[in-house]
Amino acid sequence: MRVASVVLLGIVAVHRCGLPGLLSAQTPAADLVTGARVQLRAGNVDSGLALLRVALDSSTAGSSTDRMNAFVWQGVLQFFKGRDSLARESFREALLIDPRLEVAGLAQIDSALATEFEAIRRTIQPPALARPSAALGRLAGAPRQDTAYTCAPECRGLDQPPRALSPEAQTVIVSRAEGASVMGGVALVRFVVDTSGAVEPASVTVVSSPNPGLAESLINHVRRLRFAPGRAQGRAVRVVLQWRLNLRG
């Protein structure tokens, strides 16, 4: 069994209800998920799983978002119990509700969690959309300005993905002060390239890194990059990219 000795982002410090009071289908699913997160923080993995079973019961009131959250946290708790196959199945259930689901902070809990989650995502194909004919495309008009296509992890619906203008765009030089003992390695980042080829500053997130202290440097590196924008139906479009950055000491 893995030890849940991490501080999870967003976990509240205290929950006012005890475990017996929460174990009821009348308790909203969102409260049950919050209670499960508190139990994990306290090291009570079995108690957290009990709460999530109630949250996922068909008689418990909750939205599809609540169910996605419950499945994700069920996967995290199963991971800490050493039940990797059950963890993967829980992640799959969450992604079947919405294949575009993003879970911030998994890599901070354990990098293996983020890796497993993305591996499951790659096995789930979103519903295929028929490619419009050129004539129909002209009638339908250009993509909406705020439409974001995705290349995370694979490109979908694009005629041409964004292309970095610098051949060294995916290499980051890490100084001794920044990287400490990290002399090399790979980081995974996700960001949006707009229709002009610039990176949307607020969109940059570090999915995984060999050193959490490098996050600010990685984000600043990505924000400075320039691209030939992605194109769909002959027009420049916004695109979500997921990139591997090679770290060099």
mmCIF file of C-alpha atoms in Angstrom:
data_model
loop_
_atom_site.group_PDB
_atom_site.id
_atom_site.type_symbol
_atom_site.label_atom_id
_atom_site.label_comp_id
_atom_site.label_asym_id
_atom_site.label_seq_id
_atom_site.Cartn_x
_atom_site.Cartn_y
_atom_site.Cartn_z
ATOM 1 C CA MET A 1 0.000 0.000 0.000
ATOM 2 C CA ARG A 2 1.337 3.427 -0.877
ATOM 3 C CA VAL A 3 1.449 5.975 1.912
ATOM 4 C CA ALA A 4 -0.680 9.071 1.313
ATOM 5 C CA SER A 5 1.916 11.436 2.709
ATOM 6 C CA VAL A 6 1.250 14.341 0.388
ATOM 7 C CA VAL A 7 -0.500 17.652 0.831
ATOM 8 C CA LEU A 8 -3.245 17.808 -1.766
ATOM 9 C CA LEU A 9 -3.990 21.124 -3.411
ATOM 10 C CA GLY A 10 -7.334 22.600 -2.430
ATOM 11 C CA ILE A 11 -8.053 20.286 0.499
ATOM 12 C CA VAL A 12 -9.815 21.988 3.379
ATOM 13 C CA ALA A 13 -8.228 21.657 6.788
ATOM 14 C CA VAL A 14 -11.368 20.757 8.764
ATOM 15 C CA HIS A 15 -14.721 19.199 7.924
ATOM 16 C CA ARG A 16 -17.535 19.915 10.323
ATOM 17 C CA CYS A 17 -19.349 16.587 9.800
ATOM 18 C CA GLY A 18 -18.003 13.318 11.154
ATOM 19 C CA LEU A 19 -17.736 10.244 8.945
ATOM 20 C CA PRO A 20 -20.976 8.577 10.179
ATOM 21 C CA GLY A 21 -22.934 11.738 9.437
ATOM 22 C CA LEU A 22 -21.609 11.848 5.894
ATOM 23 C CA LEU A 23 -22.332 8.204 5.040
ATOM 24 C CA SER A 24 -25.819 8.878 3.740
ATOM 25 C CA ALA A 25 -27.324 9.109 0.280
ATOM 26 C CA GLN A 26 -29.016 12.295 1.500
ATOM 27 C CA THR A 27 -25.627 14.007 1.749
ATOM 28 C CA PRO A 28 -24.848 15.888 -1.515
ATOM 29 C CA ALA A 29 -22.193 14.196 -3.647
ATOM 30 C CA ALA A 30 -19.989 17.310 -3.583
ATOM 31 C CA ASP A 31 -19.845 17.180 0.250
ATOM 32 C CA LEU A 32 -19.009 13.482 0.152
ATOM 33 C CA VAL A 33 -16.129 14.131 -2.256
ATOM 34 C CA THR A 34 -14.823 16.899 0.000
ATOM 35 C CA GLY A 35 -15.062 14.537 2.959
ATOM 36 C CA ALA A 36 -13.118 11.879 1.060
ATOM 37 C CA ARG A 37 -10.340 14.357 0.331
ATOM 38 C CA VAL A 38 -10.153 15.219 4.036
ATOM 39 C CA GLN A 39 -9.940 11.525 4.907
ATOM 40 C CA LEU A 40 -7.063 11.055 2.452
ATOM 41 C CA ARG A 41 -5.216 13.983 3.955
ATOM 42 C CA ALA A 42 -5.601 12.328 7.366
ATOM 43 C CA GLY A 43 -4.336 9.029 5.968
ATOM 44 C CA ASN A 44 -7.744 7.308 6.209
ATOM 45 C CA VAL A 45 -7.877 5.898 2.689
ATOM 46 C CA ASP A 46 -10.546 3.262 3.426
ATOM 47 C CA SER A 47 -12.836 5.876 4.971
ATOM 48 C CA GLY A 48 -12.363 8.098 1.925
ATOM 49 C CA LEU A 49 -13.290 5.233 -0.401
ATOM 50 C CA ALA A 50 -16.419 4.530 1.662
ATOM 51 C CA LEU A 51 -17.539 8.142 1.203
ATOM 52 C CA LEU A 52 -16.904 7.999 -2.537
ATOM 53 C CA ARG A 53 -18.949 4.816 -2.902
ATOM 54 C CA VAL A 54 -21.903 6.705 -1.442
ATOM 55 C CA ALA A 55 -21.187 9.727 -3.677
ATOM 56 C CA LEU A 56 -21.317 7.478 -6.745
ATOM 57 C CA ASP A 57 -24.495 5.690 -5.666
ATOM 58 C CA SER A 58 -27.346 6.354 -8.086
ATOM 59 C CA SER A 59 -29.577 7.554 -5.236
ATOM 60 C CA THR A 60 -27.158 10.311 -4.184
ATOM 61 C CA ALA A 61 -27.952 13.806 -5.430
ATOM 62 C CA GLY A 62 -25.192 15.235 -7.603
ATOM 63 C CA SER A 63 -24.288 16.658 -11.003
ATOM 64 C CA SER A 64 -22.173 15.043 -13.713
ATOM 65 C CA THR A 65 -19.299 17.235 -12.507
ATOM 66 C CA ASP A 66 -19.716 15.822 -8.999
ATOM 67 C CA ARG A 67 -19.562 12.290 -10.427
ATOM 68 C CA MET A 68 -16.418 13.125 -12.417
ATOM 69 C CA ASN A 69 -14.769 14.507 -9.275
ATOM 70 C CA ALA A 70 -15.801 11.424 -7.310
ATOM 71 C CA PHE A 71 -14.346 9.059 -9.911
ATOM 72 C CA VAL A 72 -11.072 11.033 -10.066
ATOM 73 C CA TRP A 73 -10.638 10.983 -6.293
ATOM 74 C CA GLN A 74 -11.649 7.331 -6.186
ATOM 75 C CA GLY A 75 -8.797 6.723 -8.626
ATOM 76 C CA VAL A 76 -6.377 8.663 -6.414
ATOM 77 C CA LEU A 77 -7.380 6.718 -3.293
ATOM 78 C CA GLN A 78 -7.211 3.364 -5.091
ATOM 79 C CA PHE A 79 -3.721 4.356 -6.258
ATOM 80 C CA PHE A 80 -2.631 4.893 -2.656
ATOM 81 C CA LYS A 81 -4.078 1.497 -1.743
ATOM 82 C CA GLY A 82 -1.826 -0.025 -4.407
ATOM 83 C CA ARG A 83 -4.780 -1.017 -6.595
ATOM 84 C CA ASP A 84 -3.489 0.377 -9.861
ATOM 85 C CA SER A 85 -6.013 -1.418 -12.086
ATOM 86 C CA LEU A 86 -8.930 -0.051 -10.034
ATOM 87 C CA ALA A 87 -7.364 3.417 -10.126
ATOM 88 C CA ARG A 88 -7.186 3.261 -13.914
ATOM 89 C CA GLU A 89 -10.801 2.092 -14.117
ATOM 90 C CA SER A 90 -11.936 5.048 -11.978
ATOM 91 C CA PHE A 91 -10.030 7.498 -14.192
ATOM 92 C CA ARG A 92 -11.627 5.868 -17.239
ATOM 93 C CA GLU A 93 -15.124 6.372 -15.781
ATOM 94 C CA ALA A 94 -14.368 10.068 -15.196
ATOM 95 C CA LEU A 95 -13.059 10.546 -18.735
ATOM 96 C CA LEU A 96 -16.010 8.709 -20.257
ATOM 97 C CA ILE A 97 -18.212 11.458 -18.827
ATOM 98 C CA ASP A 98 -15.995 14.117 -20.434
ATOM 99 C CA PRO A 99 -12.848 13.133 -22.408
ATOM 100 C CA ARG A 100 -11.686 16.772 -22.193
ATOM 101 C CA LEU A 101 -11.571 16.679 -18.394
ATOM 102 C CA GLU A 102 -8.517 18.448 -16.952
ATOM 103 C CA VAL A 103 -7.358 17.654 -13.412
ATOM 104 C CA ALA A 104 -4.936 20.241 -12.058
ATOM 105 C CA GLY A 105 -2.497 19.035 -9.421
ATOM 106 C CA LEU A 106 -2.288 15.290 -10.128
ATOM 107 C CA ALA A 107 1.423 15.547 -10.881
ATOM 108 C CA GLN A 108 1.973 17.360 -7.592
ATOM 109 C CA ILE A 109 0.343 14.445 -5.748
ATOM 110 C CA ASP A 110 2.390 11.846 -7.653
ATOM 111 C CA SER A 111 3.787 12.081 -11.173
ATOM 112 C CA ALA A 112 2.623 8.512 -11.835
ATOM 113 C CA LEU A 113 -0.983 9.628 -11.329
ATOM 114 C CA ALA A 114 -0.726 12.260 -14.064
ATOM 115 C CA THR A 115 0.955 9.745 -16.376
ATOM 116 C CA GLU A 116 -1.771 7.145 -15.803
ATOM 117 C CA PHE A 117 -4.542 9.717 -16.284
ATOM 118 C CA GLU A 118 -3.162 10.885 -19.637
ATOM 119 C CA ALA A 119 -2.568 7.282 -20.741
ATOM 120 C CA ILE A 120 -6.231 6.487 -20.081
ATOM 121 C CA ARG A 121 -7.291 9.635 -21.934
ATOM 122 C CA ARG A 122 -5.452 8.421 -25.043
ATOM 123 C CA THR A 123 -7.538 5.233 -25.070
ATOM 124 C CA ILE A 124 -10.824 7.149 -25.118
ATOM 125 C CA GLN A 125 -11.809 8.576 -28.460
ATOM 126 C CA PRO A 126 -14.286 11.470 -28.534
ATOM 127 C CA PRO A 127 -17.287 11.061 -30.846
ATOM 128 C CA ALA A 128 -16.113 11.354 -34.438
ATOM 129 C CA LEU A 129 -17.331 14.384 -36.329
ATOM 130 C CA ALA A 130 -17.933 14.210 -40.058
ATOM 131 C CA ARG A 131 -15.521 16.450 -41.933
ATOM 132 C CA PRO A 132 -17.569 19.019 -43.868
ATOM 133 C CA SER A 133 -17.158 19.389 -47.614
ATOM 134 C CA ALA A 134 -15.470 22.552 -48.890
ATOM 135 C CA ALA A 135 -18.843 23.905 -50.065
ATOM 136 C CA LEU A 136 -20.511 23.183 -46.727
ATOM 137 C CA GLY A 137 -17.568 24.707 -44.914
ATOM 138 C CA ARG A 138 -17.975 27.930 -46.856
ATOM 139 C CA LEU A 139 -21.702 27.992 -46.082
ATOM 140 C CA ALA A 140 -21.120 27.311 -42.403
ATOM 141 C CA GLY A 141 -18.545 30.086 -42.196
ATOM 142 C CA ALA A 142 -15.241 30.220 -40.374
ATOM 143 C CA PRO A 143 -14.683 28.742 -36.907
ATOM 144 C CA ARG A 144 -15.737 30.945 -34.009
ATOM 145 C CA GLN A 145 -12.965 33.233 -32.817
ATOM 146 C CA ASP A 146 -13.026 31.659 -29.343
ATOM 147 C CA THR A 147 -13.041 28.040 -30.558
ATOM 148 C CA ALA A 148 -10.065 26.121 -29.141
ATOM 149 C CA TYR A 149 -8.892 23.039 -31.021
ATOM 150 C CA THR A 150 -6.674 20.551 -29.244
ATOM 151 C CA CYS A 151 -3.289 18.944 -29.759
ATOM 152 C CA ALA A 152 -3.212 17.571 -26.204
ATOM 153 C CA PRO A 153 -2.015 14.940 -26.578
ATOM 154 C CA GLU A 154 -3.093 14.418 -30.217
ATOM 155 C CA CYS A 155 -4.277 16.977 -32.797
ATOM 156 C CA ARG A 156 -7.942 16.798 -33.787
ATOM 157 C CA GLY A 157 -9.909 18.753 -36.365
ATOM 158 C CA LEU A 158 -6.960 20.784 -37.643
ATOM 159 C CA ASP A 159 -5.693 21.241 -41.173
ATOM 160 C CA GLN A 160 -2.336 22.319 -39.734
ATOM 161 C CA PRO A 161 -1.142 22.384 -36.093
ATOM 162 C CA PRO A 162 0.823 25.337 -34.667
ATOM 163 C CA ARG A 163 4.528 25.280 -35.561
ATOM 164 C CA ALA A 164 7.206 26.819 -33.354
ATOM 165 C CA LEU A 165 9.276 29.452 -35.157
ATOM 166 C CA SER A 166 12.444 28.631 -33.210
ATOM 167 C CA PRO A 167 14.131 25.222 -33.633
ATOM 168 C CA GLU A 168 15.220 25.432 -29.979
ATOM 169 C CA ALA A 169 11.714 26.124 -28.656
ATOM 170 C CA GLN A 170 11.493 22.801 -26.820
ATOM 171 C CA THR A 171 14.866 23.136 -25.084
ATOM 172 C CA VAL A 172 15.167 24.959 -21.751
ATOM 173 C CA ILE A 173 18.571 25.837 -20.310
ATOM 174 C CA VAL A 174 18.427 25.423 -16.525
ATOM 175 C CA SER A 175 20.867 27.420 -14.430
ATOM 176 C CA ARG A 176 22.488 25.859 -11.361
ATOM 177 C CA ALA A 177 20.518 28.204 -9.101
ATOM 178 C CA GLU A 178 17.204 27.215 -10.696
ATOM 179 C CA GLY A 179 17.749 23.548 -11.234
ATOM 180 C CA ALA A 180 19.782 22.632 -8.183
ATOM 181 C CA SER A 181 20.615 18.958 -8.837
ATOM 182 C CA VAL A 182 18.571 18.760 -12.055
ATOM 183 C CA MET A 183 21.083 18.590 -14.907
ATOM 184 C CA GLY A 184 18.642 17.228 -17.458
ATOM 185 C CA GLY A 185 15.264 15.632 -17.853
ATOM 186 C CA VAL A 186 11.892 16.321 -19.401
ATOM 187 C CA ALA A 187 8.999 18.548 -18.316
ATOM 188 C CA LEU A 188 5.451 18.439 -19.666
ATOM 189 C CA VAL A 189 3.579 21.719 -20.230
ATOM 190 C CA ARG A 190 0.180 22.665 -21.620
ATOM 191 C CA PHE A 191 -0.775 26.016 -23.157
ATOM 192 C CA VAL A 192 -2.918 27.772 -25.768
ATOM 193 C CA VAL A 193 -1.536 29.309 -28.973
ATOM 194 C CA ASP A 194 -3.807 32.112 -30.214
ATOM 195 C CA THR A 195 -4.706 33.039 -33.790
ATOM 196 C CA SER A 196 -1.693 35.361 -34.083
ATOM 197 C CA GLY A 197 0.771 32.645 -33.044
ATOM 198 C CA ALA A 198 1.361 34.020 -29.537
ATOM 199 C CA VAL A 199 1.005 31.973 -26.353
ATOM 200 C CA GLU A 200 -1.915 33.052 -24.150
ATOM 201 C CA PRO A 201 -0.029 33.892 -20.915
ATOM 202 C CA ALA A 202 -2.705 32.734 -18.471
ATOM 203 C CA SER A 203 -3.056 29.374 -20.221
ATOM 204 C CA VAL A 204 0.419 28.022 -19.436
ATOM 205 C CA THR A 205 0.456 25.185 -16.894
ATOM 206 C CA VAL A 206 3.193 22.740 -15.893
ATOM 207 C CA VAL A 207 1.754 19.212 -16.041
ATOM 208 C CA SER A 208 4.895 17.529 -14.712
ATOM 209 C CA SER A 209 8.496 18.468 -13.975
ATOM 210 C CA PRO A 210 11.513 16.737 -12.397
ATOM 211 C CA ASN A 211 11.835 19.732 -10.067
ATOM 212 C CA PRO A 212 8.798 21.747 -8.848
ATOM 213 C CA GLY A 213 11.108 24.729 -8.370
ATOM 214 C CA LEU A 214 11.440 25.041 -12.144
ATOM 215 C CA ALA A 215 7.756 25.853 -12.707
ATOM 216 C CA GLU A 216 8.189 29.626 -12.982
ATOM 217 C CA SER A 217 11.133 29.321 -15.406
ATOM 218 C CA LEU A 218 9.235 26.841 -17.577
ATOM 219 C CA ILE A 219 6.143 29.052 -17.692
ATOM 220 C CA ASN A 220 8.206 32.128 -18.606
ATOM 221 C CA HIS A 221 10.004 30.170 -21.336
ATOM 222 C CA VAL A 222 6.725 29.071 -22.921
ATOM 223 C CA ARG A 223 5.151 32.530 -22.715
ATOM 224 C CA ARG A 224 7.965 33.971 -24.851
ATOM 225 C CA LEU A 225 7.550 31.457 -27.676
ATOM 226 C CA ARG A 226 6.139 32.380 -31.074
ATOM 227 C CA PHE A 227 4.358 30.059 -33.493
ATOM 228 C CA ALA A 228 2.912 29.896 -36.948
ATOM 229 C CA PRO A 229 -0.724 29.558 -35.817
ATOM 230 C CA GLY A 230 -2.779 26.410 -36.245
ATOM 231 C CA ARG A 231 -5.306 26.409 -39.065
ATOM 232 C CA ALA A 232 -8.747 24.857 -39.604
ATOM 233 C CA GLN A 233 -10.981 25.380 -42.641
ATOM 234 C CA GLY A 234 -8.316 27.709 -44.001
ATOM 235 C CA ARG A 235 -8.416 30.066 -40.994
ATOM 236 C CA ALA A 236 -6.070 30.643 -38.063
ATOM 237 C CA VAL A 237 -7.520 29.134 -34.862
ATOM 238 C CA ARG A 238 -6.702 28.830 -31.157
ATOM 239 C CA VAL A 239 -5.061 25.519 -30.281
ATOM 240 C CA VAL A 240 -4.288 23.791 -26.980
ATOM 241 C CA LEU A 241 -0.807 22.242 -27.128
ATOM 242 C CA GLN A 242 0.837 19.754 -24.791
ATOM 243 C CA TRP A 243 4.612 19.859 -25.134
ATOM 244 C CA ARG A 244 7.624 18.004 -23.787
ATOM 245 C CA LEU A 245 10.395 20.433 -22.842
ATOM 246 C CA ASN A 246 13.953 19.084 -22.735
ATOM 247 C CA LEU A 247 15.881 20.461 -19.760
ATOM 248 C CA ARG A 248 19.598 21.112 -20.132
ATOM 249 C CA GLY A 249 22.023 22.069 -17.400
#
